[in-house]
GROMACS .gro file of C-alpha atoms in nm:
model
  290
    1MET     CA    1   2.446  15.173   9.584
    2PHE     CA    2   2.786  15.003   9.610
    3SER     CA    3   2.977  15.227   9.369
    4HIS     CA    4   3.211  15.345   9.645
    5LEU     CA    5   3.337  14.991   9.717
    6PRO     CA    6   3.677  14.882   9.585
    7PRO     CA    7   3.702  14.601   9.326
    8LEU     CA    8   3.630  14.252   9.459
    9ASN     CA    9   3.966  14.121   9.336
   10SER     CA   10   4.156  14.371   9.548
   11ILE     CA   11   3.957  14.258   9.852
   12ARG     CA   12   4.045  13.893   9.774
   13VAL     CA   13   4.413  13.982   9.751
   14PHE     CA   14   4.397  14.185  10.072
   15ASP     CA   15   4.218  13.902  10.257
   16SER     CA   16   4.486  13.653  10.154
   17ALA     CA   17   4.773  13.881  10.257
   18ALA     CA   18   4.600  13.967  10.587
   19ARG     CA   19   4.541  13.600  10.677
   20LEU     CA   20   4.887  13.481  10.581
   21LYS     CA   21   5.076  13.792  10.701
   22SER     CA   22   5.284  13.778  10.385
   23PHE     CA   23   5.263  13.917  10.031
   24LYS     CA   24   5.474  13.625   9.909
   25ALA     CA   25   5.248  13.363  10.071
   26ALA     CA   26   4.940  13.543   9.936
   27ALA     CA   27   5.091  13.538   9.587
   28SER     CA   28   5.146  13.163   9.616
   29GLU     CA   29   4.787  13.105   9.735
   30LEU     CA   30   4.643  13.317   9.453
   31ASN     CA   31   4.884  13.193   9.185
   32VAL     CA   32   5.012  13.542   9.101
   33THR     CA   33   5.342  13.721   9.156
   34PRO     CA   34   5.433  13.904   9.478
   35THR     CA   35   5.461  14.221   9.270
   36ALA     CA   36   5.099  14.181   9.157
   37VAL     CA   37   4.989  14.140   9.520
   38SER     CA   38   5.185  14.449   9.622
   39HIS     CA   39   5.027  14.653   9.340
   40GLN     CA   40   4.676  14.541   9.439
   41ILE     CA   41   4.734  14.629   9.804
   42ARG     CA   42   4.884  14.966   9.717
   43GLY     CA   43   4.590  15.044   9.487
   44LEU     CA   44   4.344  14.945   9.761
   45GLU     CA   45   4.523  15.166  10.013
   46ASN     CA   46   4.520  15.459   9.769
   47SER     CA   47   4.147  15.419   9.702
   48LEU     CA   48   4.072  15.405  10.076
   49GLY     CA   49   4.314  15.682  10.164
   50THR     CA   50   4.475  15.485  10.447
   51LEU     CA   51   4.754  15.234  10.510
   52LEU     CA   52   4.638  14.879  10.565
   53PHE     CA   53   4.981  14.724  10.634
   54GLU     CA   54   5.298  14.836  10.805
   55ARG     CA   55   5.588  14.724  10.585
   56LYS     CA   56   5.879  14.599  10.793
   57THR     CA   57   6.199  14.417  10.706
   58ARG     CA   58   6.088  14.074  10.579
   59ALA     CA   59   5.748  14.114  10.747
   60ILE     CA   60   5.417  14.297  10.727
   61GLU     CA   61   5.170  14.381  11.000
   62LEU     CA   62   4.813  14.500  10.977
   63THR     CA   63   4.742  14.853  11.090
   64GLU     CA   64   4.438  14.925  11.306
   65GLU     CA   65   4.242  15.012  10.991
   66GLY     CA   66   4.373  14.695  10.825
   67GLU     CA   67   4.253  14.481  11.116
   68LYS     CA   68   3.902  14.625  11.081
   69LEU     CA   69   3.890  14.563  10.709
   70ALA     CA   70   4.042  14.212  10.742
   71GLN     CA   71   3.764  14.091  10.972
   72VAL     CA   72   3.486  14.223  10.750
   73ALA     CA   73   3.654  14.116  10.425
   74TYR     CA   74   3.692  13.754  10.534
   75LEU     CA   75   3.333  13.726  10.655
   76ALA     CA   76   3.199  13.885  10.336
   77LEU     CA   77   3.405  13.660  10.109
   78GLN     CA   78   3.312  13.352  10.309
   79GLN     CA   79   2.941  13.431  10.295
   80LEU     CA   80   2.964  13.501   9.924
   81SER     CA   81   3.147  13.172   9.867
   82THR     CA   82   2.890  12.979  10.069
   83VAL     CA   83   2.593  13.122   9.880
   84VAL     CA   84   2.758  13.071   9.541
   85SER     CA   85   2.831  12.708   9.633
   86GLU     CA   86   2.470  12.654   9.737
   87LEU     CA   87   2.335  12.812   9.419
   88THR     CA   88   2.565  12.625   9.185
   89ASP     CA   89   2.565  12.301   9.388
   90THR     CA   90   2.941  12.274   9.337
   91GLN     CA   91   3.179  12.085   9.561
   92THR     CA   92   3.307  12.282   9.860
   93THR     CA   93   3.595  12.210  10.094
   94LEU     CA   94   3.567  12.163  10.470
   95THR     CA   95   3.897  12.177  10.656
   96VAL     CA   96   3.910  11.990  10.987
   97SER     CA   97   4.206  12.029  11.221
   98THR     CA   98   4.266  11.747  11.468
   99THR     CA   99   4.536  11.524  11.618
  100ALA     CA  100   4.710  11.263  11.406
  101SER     CA  101   4.588  10.976  11.625
  102PHE     CA  102   4.223  11.078  11.623
  103ALA     CA  103   4.237  11.132  11.247
  104ALA     CA  104   4.404  10.798  11.173
  105MET     CA  105   4.217  10.574  11.416
  106TRP     CA  106   3.867  10.727  11.439
  107LEU     CA  107   3.783  11.006  11.194
  108VAL     CA  108   3.924  10.885  10.861
  109PRO     CA  109   3.772  10.533  10.887
  110ARG     CA  110   3.428  10.698  10.925
  111LEU     CA  111   3.455  10.977  10.669
  112GLU     CA  112   3.306  10.767  10.391
  113LYS     CA  113   2.973  10.785  10.576
  114PHE     CA  114   2.988  11.164  10.569
  115HIS     CA  115   3.088  11.166  10.200
  116GLN     CA  116   2.791  10.947  10.111
  117LEU     CA  117   2.555  11.189  10.285
  118ASN     CA  118   2.732  11.502  10.156
  119PRO     CA  119   2.901  11.423   9.822
  120GLN     CA  120   2.936  11.794   9.744
  121ILE     CA  121   3.167  11.854  10.043
  122GLN     CA  122   3.532  11.754  10.024
  123VAL     CA  123   3.674  11.706  10.375
  124VAL     CA  124   4.040  11.800  10.419
  125VAL     CA  125   4.200  11.671  10.741
  126LYS     CA  126   4.486  11.876  10.885
  127THR     CA  127   4.675  11.708  11.169
  128GLY     CA  128   4.901  11.840  11.442
  129GLU     CA  129   4.943  11.817  11.817
  130GLN     CA  130   4.933  12.191  11.886
  131LEU     CA  131   4.608  12.387  11.878
  132ASP     CA  132   4.565  12.586  11.558
  133ASP     CA  133   4.489  12.957  11.570
  134PHE     CA  134   4.155  13.035  11.407
  135ASP     CA  135   4.246  13.401  11.372
  136ARG     CA  136   4.573  13.331  11.196
  137ASP     CA  137   4.448  13.060  10.962
  138LYS     CA  138   4.085  13.122  10.875
  139ARG     CA  139   4.090  12.841  10.622
  140ILE     CA  140   4.036  12.599  10.913
  141ASP     CA  141   3.661  12.547  10.949
  142LEU     CA  142   3.660  12.358  11.278
  143ILE     CA  143   3.892  12.190  11.527
  144ILE     CA  144   3.861  11.859  11.713
  145ARG     CA  145   4.093  11.844  12.012
  146TYR     CA  146   4.170  11.633  12.317
  147GLY     CA  147   4.222  11.764  12.668
  148ARG     CA  148   4.089  11.825  13.016
  149ASP     CA  149   3.716  11.849  13.060
  150ASP     CA  150   3.703  12.216  13.159
  151GLY     CA  151   3.346  12.273  13.048
  152GLU     CA  152   3.176  12.392  12.733
  153SER     CA  153   3.141  12.739  12.590
  154LEU     CA  154   2.939  12.893  12.308
  155HIS     CA  155   3.174  12.763  12.040
  156LYS     CA  156   3.334  12.470  12.226
  157ILE     CA  157   3.125  12.154  12.234
  158LYS     CA  158   3.216  11.845  12.434
  159LEU     CA  159   3.189  11.532  12.220
  160VAL     CA  160   3.283  11.251  12.459
  161THR     CA  161   3.490  11.161  12.764
  162GLU     CA  162   3.700  10.858  12.682
  163THR     CA  163   3.795  10.558  12.889
  164VAL     CA  164   4.145  10.412  12.868
  165GLY     CA  165   4.205  10.038  12.872
  166ALA     CA  166   4.457   9.763  12.800
  167TYR     CA  167   4.446   9.597  12.457
  168ALA     CA  168   4.647   9.332  12.275
  169THR     CA  169   4.611   9.094  11.983
  170PRO     CA  170   4.448   8.756  12.051
  171ARG     CA  171   4.778   8.589  11.959
  172TYR     CA  172   4.978   8.802  12.203
  173LEU     CA  173   4.724   8.732  12.478
  174GLU     CA  174   4.746   8.359  12.409
  175ASN     CA  175   5.125   8.363  12.433
  176THR     CA  176   5.139   8.608  12.724
  177PRO     CA  177   4.835   8.554  12.946
  178ARG     CA  178   4.982   8.731  13.253
  179ILE     CA  179   5.017   9.109  13.262
  180GLU     CA  180   5.330   9.062  13.476
  181ASP     CA  181   5.507   8.906  13.177
  182ALA     CA  182   5.384   9.149  12.913
  183CYS     CA  183   5.554   9.442  12.744
  184LEU     CA  184   5.346   9.742  12.846
  185ILE     CA  185   5.314  10.016  12.582
  186GLU     CA  186   5.195  10.370  12.653
  187THR     CA  187   5.197  10.725  12.517
  188LYS     CA  188   5.427  11.005  12.626
  189TRP     CA  189   5.252  11.311  12.490
  190LYS     CA  190   5.421  11.551  12.253
  191ASN     CA  191   5.186  11.812  12.397
  192GLN     CA  192   5.329  11.877  12.742
  193ASP     CA  193   5.007  12.046  12.852
  194LEU     CA  194   4.827  11.711  12.859
  195PRO     CA  195   4.826  11.516  13.187
  196SER     CA  196   5.001  11.180  13.172
  197ILE     CA  197   4.793  10.864  13.138
  198SER     CA  198   5.036  10.593  13.240
  199TRP     CA  199   5.051  10.223  13.325
  200ASP     CA  200   5.147  10.340  13.675
  201ARG     CA  201   4.779  10.422  13.732
  202VAL     CA  202   4.678  10.069  13.631
  203VAL     CA  203   4.945   9.840  13.776
  204ALA     CA  204   5.094  10.055  14.053
  205GLY     CA  205   5.223   9.836  14.336
  206LYS     CA  206   5.131   9.514  14.154
  207ILE     CA  207   5.441   9.460  13.941
  208ASP     CA  208   5.800   9.497  14.061
  209ALA     CA  209   5.983   9.507  13.729
  210ILE     CA  210   5.787   9.645  13.437
  211ASN     CA  211   5.889   9.604  13.075
  212ARG     CA  212   5.789   9.940  12.923
  213ARG     CA  213   5.782  10.085  12.574
  214TYR     CA  214   5.685  10.443  12.485
  215PHE     CA  215   5.563  10.631  12.177
  216ASP     CA  216   5.465  10.995  12.147
  217LEU     CA  217   5.150  10.933  11.942
  218GLU     CA  218   4.863  10.705  12.040
  219HIS     CA  219   4.820  10.551  11.698
  220HIS     CA  220   5.186  10.438  11.713
  221VAL     CA  221   5.104  10.265  12.042
  222ILE     CA  222   4.809  10.094  11.874
  223GLN     CA  223   5.020   9.991  11.574
  224ALA     CA  224   5.279   9.839  11.807
  225ALA     CA  225   5.008   9.634  11.976
  226LEU     CA  226   4.872   9.526  11.637
  227ALA     CA  227   5.224   9.403  11.554
  228ASP     CA  228   5.220   9.173  11.860
  229GLN     CA  229   5.475   9.386  12.046
  230GLY     CA  230   5.285   9.413  12.373
  231VAL     CA  231   4.979   9.544  12.553
  232ALA     CA  232   4.867   9.897  12.461
  233LEU     CA  233   4.725  10.137  12.717
  234VAL     CA  234   4.505  10.351  12.492
  235SER     CA  235   4.171  10.517  12.446
  236SER     CA  236   3.887  10.271  12.393
  237LEU     CA  237   3.755  10.524  12.142
  238LEU     CA  238   4.059  10.491  11.916
  239VAL     CA  239   4.057  10.110  11.911
  240GLU     CA  240   3.688  10.074  11.824
  241THR     CA  241   3.761   9.971  11.465
  242ALA     CA  242   4.036   9.727  11.569
  243ILE     CA  243   3.803   9.571  11.827
  244LYS     CA  244   3.518   9.533  11.578
  245GLN     CA  245   3.753   9.370  11.327
  246GLY     CA  246   3.887   9.131  11.593
  247TRP     CA  247   4.242   9.262  11.557
  248LEU     CA  248   4.262   9.364  11.925
  249VAL     CA  249   4.090   9.243  12.240
  250ALA     CA  250   4.073   9.383  12.590
  251PHE     CA  251   4.337   9.231  12.817
  252PRO     CA  252   4.135   9.044  13.085
  253ASN     CA  253   4.113   9.157  13.446
  254GLN     CA  254   4.266   9.498  13.377
  255PRO     CA  255   4.067   9.801  13.495
  256ARG     CA  256   3.965  10.086  13.271
  257ILE     CA  257   4.043  10.438  13.382
  258THR     CA  258   3.880  10.766  13.290
  259GLY     CA  259   4.076  10.953  13.026
  260LEU     CA  260   4.039  11.300  12.882
  261ALA     CA  261   3.766  11.455  12.668
  262TYR     CA  262   3.731  11.534  12.299
  263PHE     CA  263   3.596  11.876  12.208
  264LEU     CA  264   3.469  12.033  11.889
  265MET     CA  265   3.568  12.399  11.850
  266ILE     CA  266   3.406  12.626  11.593
  267PRO     CA  267   3.518  12.984  11.524
  268ILE     CA  268   3.256  13.255  11.562
  269HIS     CA  269   3.267  13.338  11.193
  270ASN     CA  270   3.167  12.977  11.109
  271ALA     CA  271   2.890  12.940  11.365
  272HIS     CA  272   2.614  12.952  11.101
  273ASN     CA  273   2.802  12.802  10.807
  274HIS     CA  274   2.584  12.527  10.656
  275LYS     CA  275   2.869  12.283  10.582
  276VAL     CA  276   3.019  12.329  10.931
  277ARG     CA  277   2.684  12.275  11.098
  278GLY     CA  278   2.622  11.968  10.883
  279PHE     CA  279   2.957  11.818  10.979
  280GLN     CA  280   2.893  11.902  11.346
  281GLU     CA  281   2.556  11.722  11.343
  282TRP     CA  282   2.706  11.418  11.167
  283LEU     CA  283   2.999  11.404  11.410
  284ILE     CA  284   2.781  11.423  11.720
  285ASN     CA  285   2.552  11.154  11.579
  286GLU     CA  286   2.853  10.925  11.517
  287PHE     CA  287   2.942  10.945  11.886
  288VAL     CA  288   2.582  10.878  11.987
  289VAL     CA  289   2.544  10.566  11.774
  290ALA     CA  290   2.895  10.437  11.856
   0.00000   0.00000   0.00000
């Protein structure tokens, strides 16, 4: 029935080269030589009677036929991997892409709960401020990102809209009870597409001379506050653990403002993946009980 199909190994090699857009990178991922990858691709092209890649100087690009095969090959290999993992009950990897601050201050402190419920799934957290491309790196299973609340879509699920408040250590608050005397710490986003959330929105017109300090990541702002350096203007979501532990307290008489939203994004090819759906359900439940 399937005698006309090429060998599975050649499909694995092709999938790697297609995802990474490089024979050399594919060789590294598969622990073989670039020559071996090239031979596998050439053999696959000969058996199919068509070119799958355009070879250019120091680069390769998929042909139209290559694009078609790449989409089907990845889905087939992923489905095969999922079923094999279920049958053998072996550990599988779930790769989550998110921002460094969300990972450090919210996700990682809670991951032990997920591991206890799903010991067979190893969660790998990939951090960065720019949105990853699902099509370029299909090893990413899902993305958690922060931005404007522009609505949900089929594969974009809103998790929560944050509030932003002022937080300091009890010791700093005792020594500096007036906001007018405090060092005010805030985030200047690396991602220029994000709207600014500044102390100007909180203390505008109330303080003539403001002592300011800036960091480009929210968890650096929180760490500065934890080190008694000032009052942090940050997401109440990201300081939940510090509040529960008594390390930070809300600075009194300072208003909270509405921040941005966190979204979960799932690629179409992972919409029915059991480990992705399990992580999605756990994540949503964590926000509900929080």
